[in-house]
Amino acid sequence: MTRYLVFFIAALCTYQSRGQNIVPGNTYTDSLLAVLKQKIPDEKRVYVLLELSDHWSERDTARSLDYVRQAGKLSKPNSYQAALVEFYRAGAYFDTDVPKSETHYLKAEKLLRKFRDKEALVYRSRAWHNYGALQQRKDNEKKYAEILINQAIPLAMKAGDSARVAKNYQNLALIFSNQVDYPKAEKYFTSAISILQKVAPRSLSMVEAYIFGAKNYIYLKEYPPVKPMLDSAIAILAPDPASTYLPDYYMVEGMYYSRLRQFDKAMQSFDKGLTLAVSLKRPYDYQGIMLQKYFTYKAMEKYPEALKIIRTLATEKEILPFSKNRMLYYYELSLVHAHIGNMTDAYEWLHKYALLADSTNEERIKTDIAALEAKYQSSEKEKKIYQLQARNEKAVLTIKNNRLLSWLLAVVCTFLLAVTVLVLLFYRNNKRLWTQQKQLHELELQKIKQDHRISMLSAMLEGQEQERTRLARDLHDGLGGLLSSIKIELSQIAGQEDTRLRTGLDRTLSHLDDAVNELRRIARSLMPEILMKYGLAEATREFCKTLKETGINLVCQVFNYKDSLAKEKQVVLYRIIQELVNNAVKHAAASQILVIIQQSGDTLFVTVEDDGKGFDMEKTNSKAGAGLSNIKARADFLNAKFEVQSAPQKGTSVVVECNI
């Protein structure tokens, strides 16, 4: 029955596709209403009204529809804004009237087809996604998957919307999770999170990816990544205490504590989620959390409490028509009754479960037969069309034969014209070929210059590392040994009875100890021995641990790192991490620094983030500092992608993407 349980919970993610904005705060609607009070063009007013409709679509359907009606009155028929009005009207009906929502999504998609810009493609992708989500709510997950693969994802890719592609990857991951294929689900969750960390790290899509990715790890029984992902999600949701994503967050948090057998914490999380589900009018979320609470009571062997919950779920009205959920309720009622020794009721509920399973199979058979019949009817119609086409072609051939003599002169003229066109095409192709050869030559020159530059960088970095190694060895073996010898000689003199002399020597010995420790720290920094023995991950953890002991709030996280990168590349990446962390400590005035090493397939991502004062990207790009230039040079040596995101007072995020 695990599969049915997964289906119930994953169905909670059939939300409509929303924008990628950061979670709005309490003043979000106030700011939009303030804009409406100003004298603004009708076109801008329409967009503000649609934003308000979107905001209230999951909170107050009547208010959402009122705003979208106002926008409809201001938009012109068959215009781009009219298409958006249909899209947001469908969103207003999403949770309350599925047929109307489906109709308006399809109408919006049809109106948007004549617009070719990126935004129109994104809205078409969103419309198809939301239409597919409605099919899933109707217990047709296969249709939802087909729409994602054939419509939503191709349109998002055509638009170049990486965040939308990531969101659809996440939805595919949920479908695989429903099918109990958790490893494949993890693959798509990881891809979605990797993309969103680059393009929309503070978006609601990022929240969903963290929450449901954490849930998938729970099903995989891999618990260490769960808490960091949940912490990241709640940090994004903090500005909006009434977010509709919070019930899901508390449900997954409760599942996590329940699996760790921390039942008190699990119940606290479930109760928070239930309170929010009631206040936000999310009955399906409420049922999902209650089901998890039932499983927790069952794990605690509190069967009376568990029986009370599952009996309520089985007898109350269904929010969404998922037959597998009903089968789950009946099966669990049978198990609980068996646990408490009530075998008569256990048998009755098991019998209901068997009948429902049979009826589900019958419905599936009917659907398959209908599909085969429709396919057959379509084939018969195609045969008739082909017969008609053959008759028409025969009639056209007869007419052509009768007019052959009349067209003879025209054919000769056409031949001469074709010869002329061919000559022109030949000349144009030769000109194009010459241009392409010139471009290829320029590309070859650029490649030679690039290879030369990389070679110089390689020699420079190799020389730097050799010099670091020599300097570290000389400091440790030469100066370190000399200081230790001085300490031993002074220790022998300190054994004399002269009190003043002994006090001075003790103080000097203390200073020598500090000097030796500082010397060893500098030597390890120049060439950490742990990097050569245990690899990049352990060296980075040790580096972060050392800095954290000095009072710096530094967190290091490593995900799926296989230590398969060449040592010389590990050294270069380690130097990049050192440089980025030192920059954050010295210049950013950061209260927290986060270092992430994550491997996805054959790609390694290194991320360093801080919440410091940041800097202006445009000013920095015009005159890059020495630190960023050194880091960029090392990234070029690795043939890696190097991305920096920063703004004044908003922290800095640096991502290095390197092929293994």
XYZ file of C-alpha atoms in Angstrom:
660
model
C 0.000 0.000 0.000
C 2.994 2.350 0.018
C 2.282 3.241 -3.586
C -1.231 4.473 -2.769
C 0.086 6.547 0.094
C 2.587 8.238 -2.222
C -0.159 8.992 -4.734
C -2.279 10.741 -2.123
C 0.537 12.949 -0.917
C 1.936 13.760 -4.355
C -1.504 14.849 -5.495
C -1.094 17.808 -3.192
C 1.300 19.376 -5.681
C -1.370 19.864 -8.372
C -1.267 23.601 -7.848
C -1.655 25.919 -10.783
C 1.588 27.118 -12.293
C 2.417 30.497 -10.832
C 5.109 33.106 -11.451
C 8.684 32.838 -10.224
C 8.522 35.882 -7.934
C 9.913 35.963 -4.427
C 7.321 35.196 -1.765
C 5.314 38.418 -1.239
C 5.103 40.001 2.168
C 2.077 41.342 4.011
C 2.225 44.675 2.133
C 2.133 43.062 -1.307
C -1.578 43.637 -1.986
C -1.454 47.074 -0.360
C 1.231 48.188 -2.816
C -0.825 46.928 -5.791
C -3.974 48.673 -4.530
C -1.965 51.874 -4.114
C -0.951 51.667 -7.788
C -4.624 51.323 -8.817
C -5.446 54.595 -7.028
C -3.004 56.444 -9.277
C -3.781 57.774 -12.747
C -2.230 55.099 -14.949
C -2.985 53.855 -18.514
C -5.614 51.136 -18.891
C -2.977 48.706 -20.215
C -0.944 48.977 -17.013
C -4.121 48.845 -14.905
C -5.032 45.503 -16.515
C -1.695 43.961 -15.436
C -2.110 45.214 -11.847
C -5.662 43.794 -11.668
C -4.436 40.433 -12.975
C -1.664 40.382 -10.334
C -4.291 40.947 -7.636
C -6.484 38.199 -9.113
C -3.539 35.800 -9.117
C -2.715 36.667 -5.491
C -6.267 35.935 -4.283
C -6.901 32.876 -6.508
C -5.909 30.442 -3.714
C -7.362 32.558 -0.887
C -10.682 34.102 -1.990
C -12.263 32.942 -5.265
C -14.934 35.676 -5.322
C -12.375 38.451 -4.881
C -10.091 36.873 -7.507
C -12.948 36.720 -10.047
C -13.931 40.330 -9.302
C -10.437 41.571 -10.190
C -10.261 39.488 -13.357
C -13.687 40.788 -14.486
C -12.461 44.361 -14.055
C -9.403 43.519 -16.170
C -11.637 41.946 -18.832
C -13.656 45.141 -19.216
C -10.480 47.151 -19.924
C -8.887 44.716 -22.434
C -9.634 44.672 -26.169
C -11.218 41.521 -27.747
C -8.722 38.968 -29.143
C -5.811 41.036 -27.826
C -2.833 39.744 -25.884
C -4.319 41.092 -22.646
C -7.637 39.354 -23.446
C -5.711 36.060 -23.610
C -4.145 36.811 -20.205
C -7.599 37.578 -18.778
C -8.720 34.067 -19.828
C -5.582 32.582 -18.230
C -6.143 34.275 -14.864
C -9.911 33.606 -14.963
C -9.036 29.909 -15.265
C -6.733 30.309 -12.251
C -9.552 31.829 -10.206
C -11.739 28.754 -10.913
C -8.831 26.287 -10.388
C -9.833 25.108 -6.895
C -13.617 25.565 -7.153
C -14.862 24.705 -10.668
C -12.667 22.296 -12.662
C -14.727 22.304 -15.933
C -14.730 26.111 -16.133
C -11.034 26.236 -15.317
C -10.268 23.714 -18.099
C -12.340 25.675 -20.630
C -10.644 28.986 -19.889
C -7.120 27.492 -19.943
C -7.727 25.989 -23.398
C -9.243 29.259 -24.623
C -6.243 31.220 -23.289
C -3.790 28.829 -24.991
C -5.648 29.167 -28.311
C -5.625 32.992 -28.122
C -1.898 33.033 -27.262
C -0.847 30.968 -30.308
C -0.768 34.005 -32.620
C 1.802 35.744 -30.401
C 5.406 34.555 -30.911
C 7.316 36.387 -28.171
C 8.915 34.709 -25.155
C 6.253 35.822 -22.673
C 3.451 34.329 -24.786
C 5.321 31.005 -24.991
C 5.749 31.023 -21.199
C 2.031 31.637 -20.645
C 1.178 28.835 -23.082
C 3.474 26.502 -21.147
C 1.814 27.553 -17.878
C -1.681 27.093 -19.349
C -0.875 23.547 -20.517
C 0.741 22.720 -17.172
C -2.298 23.915 -15.211
C -4.651 22.068 -17.558
C -2.600 18.893 -16.977
C -2.694 19.467 -13.213
C -6.497 19.510 -13.444
C -6.364 16.151 -15.267
C -4.316 14.762 -12.383
C -6.948 16.000 -9.962
C -9.451 14.015 -12.018
C -7.371 10.877 -11.333
C -5.740 10.878 -14.790
C -2.045 11.155 -14.011
C -1.041 9.578 -17.330
C -2.668 12.484 -19.186
C -0.830 14.927 -16.932
C 2.525 13.299 -17.806
C 1.735 13.385 -21.554
C 0.912 17.109 -21.368
C 4.137 17.846 -19.482
C 6.296 15.949 -21.983
C 4.543 16.991 -25.218
C 3.408 20.541 -24.433
C 4.572 22.257 -21.233
C 8.286 21.373 -21.312
C 8.849 21.974 -25.091
C 7.151 25.397 -24.885
C 9.206 26.384 -21.818
C 12.412 25.296 -23.577
C 11.442 27.215 -26.726
C 10.881 30.305 -24.567
C 14.265 29.822 -22.876
C 12.579 29.872 -19.453
C 14.920 27.729 -17.351
C 12.842 28.218 -14.200
C 9.731 26.924 -15.952
C 11.667 23.916 -17.301
C 12.879 23.211 -13.770
C 9.325 23.379 -12.406
C 8.129 20.876 -15.000
C 11.097 18.597 -14.198
C 9.889 18.738 -10.613
C 6.380 17.711 -11.650
C 7.799 14.771 -13.619
C 9.752 13.826 -10.510
C 6.506 13.766 -8.539
C 4.918 11.480 -11.113
C 7.865 9.071 -10.832
C 7.527 9.293 -7.051
C 3.856 8.298 -7.401
C 5.057 5.251 -9.341
C 7.470 4.398 -6.481
C 10.456 5.069 -8.745
C 12.223 7.204 -6.132
C 15.744 7.091 -7.670
C 14.472 8.485 -10.976
C 12.406 11.057 -9.071
C 15.561 12.102 -7.190
C 17.331 12.659 -10.531
C 14.662 15.098 -11.737
C 14.440 16.832 -8.335
C 18.211 17.350 -8.365
C 18.083 18.780 -11.901
C 15.258 21.144 -10.933
C 17.052 22.365 -7.795
C 20.328 22.891 -9.697
C 18.587 25.060 -12.297
C 16.545 27.046 -9.761
C 19.595 27.755 -7.593
C 20.981 29.664 -10.577
C 17.913 31.429 -11.992
C 15.336 31.688 -9.180
C 16.880 30.867 -5.774
C 14.162 32.730 -3.793
C 11.107 31.686 -5.822
C 8.039 29.656 -4.911
C 9.212 27.012 -7.387
C 12.386 26.706 -5.287
C 10.173 26.189 -2.209
C 8.260 23.377 -3.943
C 11.464 21.718 -5.119
C 12.924 21.767 -1.602
C 9.724 20.489 0.089
C 8.906 17.666 -2.310
C 12.567 16.800 -2.894
C 12.880 16.376 0.879
C 9.790 14.163 0.872
C 11.333 11.960 -1.833
C 14.467 11.543 0.306
C 12.190 10.423 3.153
C 10.773 7.708 0.889
C 14.333 6.753 -0.090
C 15.146 6.556 3.660
C 18.024 8.991 3.106
C 17.386 11.399 5.968
C 20.531 13.662 6.174
C 19.556 15.920 3.206
C 15.956 16.384 4.446
C 16.463 18.940 7.241
C 18.723 21.325 5.229
C 16.216 21.340 2.359
C 13.300 22.067 4.717
C 15.311 24.829 6.419
C 15.986 26.415 3.024
C 12.277 26.275 2.155
C 11.086 27.896 5.398
C 13.683 30.642 5.044
C 12.146 31.639 1.690
C 8.583 31.429 3.072
C 9.371 33.533 6.153
C 8.026 36.846 4.730
C 4.565 35.299 4.100
C 3.120 33.636 7.254
C -0.100 32.819 5.361
C 1.535 31.058 2.420
C -0.438 28.178 0.900
C 2.837 26.214 0.755
C 3.181 26.074 4.543
C 0.713 23.158 5.093
C 2.875 21.007 2.770
C 6.027 22.139 4.595
C 4.687 21.147 8.010
C 3.376 17.838 6.643
C 6.821 16.854 5.280
C 8.524 18.109 8.461
C 6.180 15.914 10.507
C 6.912 12.925 8.254
C 10.647 13.521 8.811
C 10.321 13.555 12.605
C 7.973 10.564 12.494
C 10.514 8.497 10.547
C 13.144 9.445 13.145
C 10.633 8.313 15.809
C 10.561 11.794 17.342
C 6.802 11.545 17.648
C 6.192 14.628 19.824
C 7.892 16.899 17.279
C 6.035 15.148 14.462
C 2.661 15.817 16.097
C 3.562 19.471 16.687
C 4.382 19.892 12.985
C 1.184 18.131 11.899
C -0.931 20.339 14.186
C 0.641 23.517 12.770
C -0.112 22.303 9.257
C -3.728 21.408 10.147
C -4.328 24.851 11.672
C -3.029 26.555 8.526
C -4.988 24.228 6.228
C -8.212 25.199 8.009
C -7.468 28.944 8.016
C -6.413 28.892 4.347
C -9.424 26.736 3.363
C -7.284 23.888 2.005
C -9.419 20.781 2.715
C -7.288 18.427 0.615
C -4.158 19.552 2.461
C -6.047 18.904 5.689
C -6.862 15.334 4.608
C -3.261 14.686 3.583
C -1.865 15.853 6.947
C -4.492 13.847 8.841
C -3.443 10.747 6.900
C 0.192 11.280 7.982
C -0.977 11.790 11.547
C -2.767 8.439 11.263
C 0.420 6.701 10.125
C 2.302 8.278 13.041
C -0.256 7.009 15.572
C 0.002 3.620 13.906
C 3.805 3.672 14.263
C 3.331 4.567 17.948
C 0.945 1.567 18.225
C -1.838 3.876 19.404
C -4.472 2.037 17.426
C -7.638 3.651 18.897
C -6.417 7.137 17.923
C -5.320 5.838 14.511
C -8.696 4.143 13.976
C -10.568 7.358 14.751
C -8.619 9.295 12.075
C -8.793 6.707 9.294
C -12.519 6.101 9.899
C -13.159 9.846 9.550
C -11.156 10.031 6.320
C -12.970 7.041 4.852
C -16.461 8.365 5.617
C -16.144 12.091 4.846
C -16.747 13.605 1.421
C -13.896 13.293 -1.099
C -12.240 16.571 -2.055
C -10.685 15.132 -5.215
C -11.853 11.911 -6.948
C -8.757 9.759 -6.445
C -9.911 6.129 -6.332
C -6.525 5.007 -4.968
C -7.023 7.213 -1.891
C -10.323 5.519 -1.127
C -8.672 2.103 -1.593
C -5.943 3.182 0.834
C -8.506 4.170 3.480
C -10.325 0.823 3.221
C -7.120 -1.191 3.349
C -5.802 0.683 6.399
C -9.167 0.307 8.184
C -8.887 -3.431 7.644
C -5.348 -3.466 9.118
C -6.217 -1.366 12.179
C -9.286 -3.460 12.986
C -7.117 -6.562 12.699
C -4.554 -5.038 15.114
C -7.202 -4.420 17.772
C -8.660 -7.894 17.285
C -11.899 -6.899 15.527
C -11.645 -9.443 12.721
C -15.277 -9.070 11.545
C -14.875 -5.387 10.706
C -11.406 -6.094 9.329
C -12.885 -8.580 6.874
C -15.695 -6.175 5.847
C -13.277 -3.328 5.087
C -10.961 -5.685 3.201
C -13.961 -6.831 1.149
C -14.804 -3.187 0.288
C -11.191 -2.642 -0.707
C -11.293 -5.665 -3.057
C -14.559 -4.493 -4.680
C -13.168 -1.001 -5.254
C -9.936 -2.423 -6.724
C -11.994 -4.562 -9.133
C -14.164 -1.592 -10.174
C -11.035 0.473 -10.768
C -9.682 -2.204 -13.093
C -13.045 -2.359 -14.895
C -13.011 1.386 -15.479
C -9.494 1.138 -16.836
C -10.554 -1.658 -19.225
C -13.515 0.437 -20.421
C -11.221 3.372 -21.044
C -8.785 1.218 -23.028
C -11.613 -0.213 -25.145
C -12.972 3.260 -25.856
C -9.496 4.380 -26.908
C -9.146 1.394 -29.264
C -12.583 2.075 -30.729
C -11.744 5.741 -31.290
C -8.502 4.721 -32.964
C -10.399 2.292 -35.219
C -12.984 4.927 -36.204
C -10.166 7.349 -36.979
C -8.494 4.718 -39.184
C -11.737 4.140 -41.130
C -12.161 7.867 -41.725
C -8.572 8.119 -42.951
C -9.239 5.315 -45.488
C -12.218 7.214 -46.910
C -10.136 10.394 -47.130
C -7.381 8.563 -48.993
C -9.951 7.121 -51.471
C -11.339 10.587 -52.180
C -7.820 11.958 -52.628
C -7.010 9.191 -55.138
C -10.117 10.031 -57.202
C -9.257 13.713 -57.220
C -5.664 12.984 -58.266
C -6.924 10.859 -61.184
C -9.200 13.664 -62.369
C -6.385 16.209 -62.115
C -4.075 13.912 -64.129
C -6.665 13.678 -66.929
C -6.958 17.469 -67.094
C -3.160 17.827 -67.204
C -2.908 15.410 -70.146
C -5.543 17.372 -72.089
C -3.651 20.619 -71.510
C -0.153 19.250 -72.211
C 0.254 20.939 -75.608
C -0.952 24.272 -74.243
C 1.651 24.201 -71.503
C 4.590 23.203 -73.673
C 5.716 26.753 -74.327
C 5.328 27.612 -70.657
C 7.564 24.645 -69.767
C 10.315 25.916 -72.087
C 10.138 29.365 -70.524
C 10.182 27.830 -67.073
C 13.267 25.813 -67.986
C 15.128 28.938 -69.091
C 14.073 30.698 -65.906
C 15.250 27.731 -63.834
C 18.669 27.844 -65.538
C 18.964 31.520 -64.668
C 17.966 30.842 -61.058
C 20.495 28.025 -60.803
C 23.286 30.313 -62.018
C 22.324 32.887 -59.407
C 22.140 30.233 -56.705
C 25.551 28.897 -57.719
C 27.054 32.386 -57.414
C 25.341 32.958 -54.059
C 26.463 29.576 -52.689
C 30.073 30.270 -53.687
C 29.927 33.638 -51.949
C 28.391 32.045 -48.853
C 31.049 29.297 -48.879
C 33.816 31.910 -48.993
C 32.222 33.749 -46.072
C 31.945 30.518 -44.062
C 35.591 29.661 -44.762
C 36.617 33.111 -43.570
C 34.564 32.643 -40.380
C 36.097 29.202 -39.796
C 39.564 30.698 -40.192
C 38.765 33.372 -37.613
C 37.394 30.737 -35.250
C 40.582 28.689 -35.618
C 42.664 31.764 -34.777
C 40.529 32.419 -31.712
C 40.893 28.789 -30.640
C 44.692 28.982 -31.006
C 44.746 32.147 -28.899
C 42.489 30.529 -26.299
C 44.662 27.389 -26.141
C 47.759 29.565 -25.740
C 46.106 31.526 -22.941
C 45.039 28.336 -21.150
C 48.579 26.953 -21.518
C 50.006 30.100 -19.945
C 47.443 29.918 -17.151
C 48.290 26.269 -16.563
C 52.007 27.040 -16.313
C 51.361 30.006 -14.018
C 49.051 28.058 -11.672
C 51.399 25.071 -11.626
C 54.296 27.390 -10.755
C 52.260 29.014 -8.001
C 51.371 25.646 -6.471
C 54.994 24.439 -6.654
C 56.148 27.644 -4.979
C 53.448 27.270 -2.301
C 54.571 23.692 -1.666
C 58.248 24.708 -1.433
C 57.479 27.658 0.839
C 55.265 25.531 3.111
C 57.993 22.861 3.362
C 60.717 25.441 4.082
C 58.591 27.147 6.740
C 57.684 23.859 8.414
C 61.048 22.090 8.170
C 63.420 25.089 8.375
C 61.955 27.923 10.413
C 59.676 25.575 12.366
C 62.623 23.379 13.384
C 64.696 26.432 14.332
C 61.944 27.824 16.584
C 61.513 24.416 18.228
C 65.316 24.240 18.927
C 65.216 27.722 20.484
C 62.318 26.664 22.680
C 64.235 23.586 23.921
C 67.335 25.654 24.779
C 65.298 28.289 26.597
C 63.430 25.538 28.485
C 66.755 24.270 29.856
C 67.725 27.767 31.054
C 64.268 28.195 32.633
C 65.113 25.416 35.087
C 67.464 27.741 37.020
C 66.463 29.251 40.362
C 66.444 32.932 39.324
C 62.739 33.876 39.642
C 62.854 36.980 37.458
C 64.772 35.162 34.770
C 62.363 32.191 34.912
C 59.292 34.507 34.573
C 60.720 36.248 31.523
C 61.679 32.963 29.930
C 58.192 31.496 30.512
C 56.663 34.459 28.749
C 59.114 34.087 25.880
C 58.348 30.355 25.624
C 54.612 31.159 25.393
C 55.299 33.563 22.544
C 57.380 30.883 20.821
C 54.473 28.394 21.108
C 52.162 30.930 19.476
C 54.715 31.539 16.723
C 55.094 27.803 16.028
C 51.305 27.314 15.890
C 50.875 30.280 13.549
C 53.727 28.950 11.386
C 52.057 25.538 11.117
C 48.700 27.176 10.261
C 50.328 29.190 7.459
C 52.065 26.065 6.126
C 48.797 24.083 6.102
C 47.031 26.979 4.338
C 49.716 27.131 1.655
C 49.425 23.411 0.879
C 46.887 21.524 3.051
C 48.027 17.956 3.479
C 44.419 16.794 3.940
C 43.600 17.905 0.367
C 46.201 15.597 -1.146
C 45.256 12.658 1.095
C 41.463 12.852 1.383
C 40.311 15.121 -1.438
C 38.428 18.368 -1.967
C 35.390 17.686 0.234
C 37.334 16.889 3.409
C 39.824 19.732 2.804
C 36.964 22.217 2.391
C 35.233 20.944 5.532
C 38.483 21.313 7.502
C 39.055 24.813 6.092
C 35.510 25.889 7.048
C 35.839 24.255 10.480
C 39.088 26.152 11.152
C 37.528 29.493 10.223
C 34.385 28.715 12.217
C 36.530 28.203 15.344
C 37.668 31.833 14.974
C 34.059 33.028 15.367
C 32.989 33.207 11.700
C 29.475 31.821 11.015
C 30.440 29.465 8.191
C 28.413 26.444 6.968
C 29.769 23.782 4.596
C 27.455 21.284 2.806
C 28.510 18.449 0.450
C 25.983 16.527 -1.710
C 26.694 13.421 -3.827
C 30.425 14.215 -4.244
C 32.227 11.106 -5.563
C 35.853 12.420 -5.320
C 36.495 11.496 -8.979
C 38.007 14.844 -9.990
C 41.721 14.989 -10.859
C 43.938 16.199 -7.983
C 45.281 19.205 -9.857
C 41.700 20.347 -10.555
C 40.765 19.768 -6.899
C 43.660 22.043 -5.869
C 42.449 24.789 -8.221
C 38.850 24.509 -6.936
C 40.133 24.582 -3.348
C 42.019 27.821 -4.103
C 38.851 29.300 -5.603
C 36.871 28.419 -2.435
C 39.633 29.908 -0.249
C 39.644 33.125 -2.273
C 35.824 33.478 -2.231
C 35.517 32.802 1.517
C 38.390 35.176 2.335
C 36.752 37.879 0.189
C 33.454 37.385 2.061
C 35.245 37.596 5.444
C 37.419 40.618 4.598
C 35.185 42.752 2.390
C 31.510 41.675 2.653
C 30.938 42.090 6.434
C 28.773 38.962 6.189
C 26.972 37.480 9.194
C 26.715 34.074 7.514
C 28.644 32.305 4.743
C 27.453 29.127 2.984
C 29.743 26.787 0.990
C 28.069 24.039 -1.105
C 29.797 21.276 -3.095
C 27.291 19.286 -5.172
C 27.837 16.687 -7.889
C 25.109 15.983 -10.457
C 26.136 13.272 -12.904
C 29.391 14.373 -14.545
C 29.040 17.992 -13.408
C 30.387 19.489 -10.169
C 28.834 22.664 -8.744
C 30.696 24.799 -6.187
C 28.596 27.572 -4.619
C 29.730 30.232 -2.119
C 27.018 32.561 -0.761
C 27.072 35.305 1.863
C 24.532 37.769 3.232
C 26.989 40.659 3.328
C 26.895 44.134 1.837
C 27.336 42.928 -1.778
C 28.417 45.194 -4.626
C 27.202 46.792 -7.864
C 27.683 44.260 -10.680
C 27.846 46.934 -13.424
C 30.587 48.921 -11.696
C 32.523 45.765 -10.899
C 32.225 44.478 -14.493
C 33.648 47.728 -15.829
C 36.760 47.390 -13.662
C 37.105 43.934 -12.107
C 39.092 43.614 -8.883
C 42.224 41.497 -8.553
C 40.403 38.881 -6.457
C 37.645 38.231 -9.009
C 40.182 38.293 -11.847
C 42.270 35.588 -10.131
C 39.160 33.463 -9.550
C 38.041 33.948 -13.164
C 41.499 32.925 -14.395
C 41.405 29.721 -12.334
C 37.893 28.949 -13.627
C 39.143 29.458 -17.210
C 41.964 27.015 -16.489
C 39.342 24.415 -15.484
C 37.246 25.324 -18.543
C 34.452 25.925 -16.036
C 31.472 28.284 -16.014
C 31.792 31.156 -13.532
C 28.698 33.138 -12.491
C 28.407 35.964 -9.947
C 25.137 37.412 -8.608
C 25.261 40.382 -6.244
C 23.625 43.685 -5.415
C 24.337 46.326 -2.762
C 23.134 45.196 0.698
C 21.746 41.935 -0.742
C 24.707 39.609 -0.418
C 26.742 37.777 -3.015
C 26.357 34.362 -4.690
C 29.127 32.770 -6.789
C 28.632 29.485 -8.707
C 31.417 27.528 -10.442
C 30.218 24.715 -12.753
C 32.958 22.270 -13.704
C 32.853 19.124 -15.835
C 34.465 16.103 -14.163
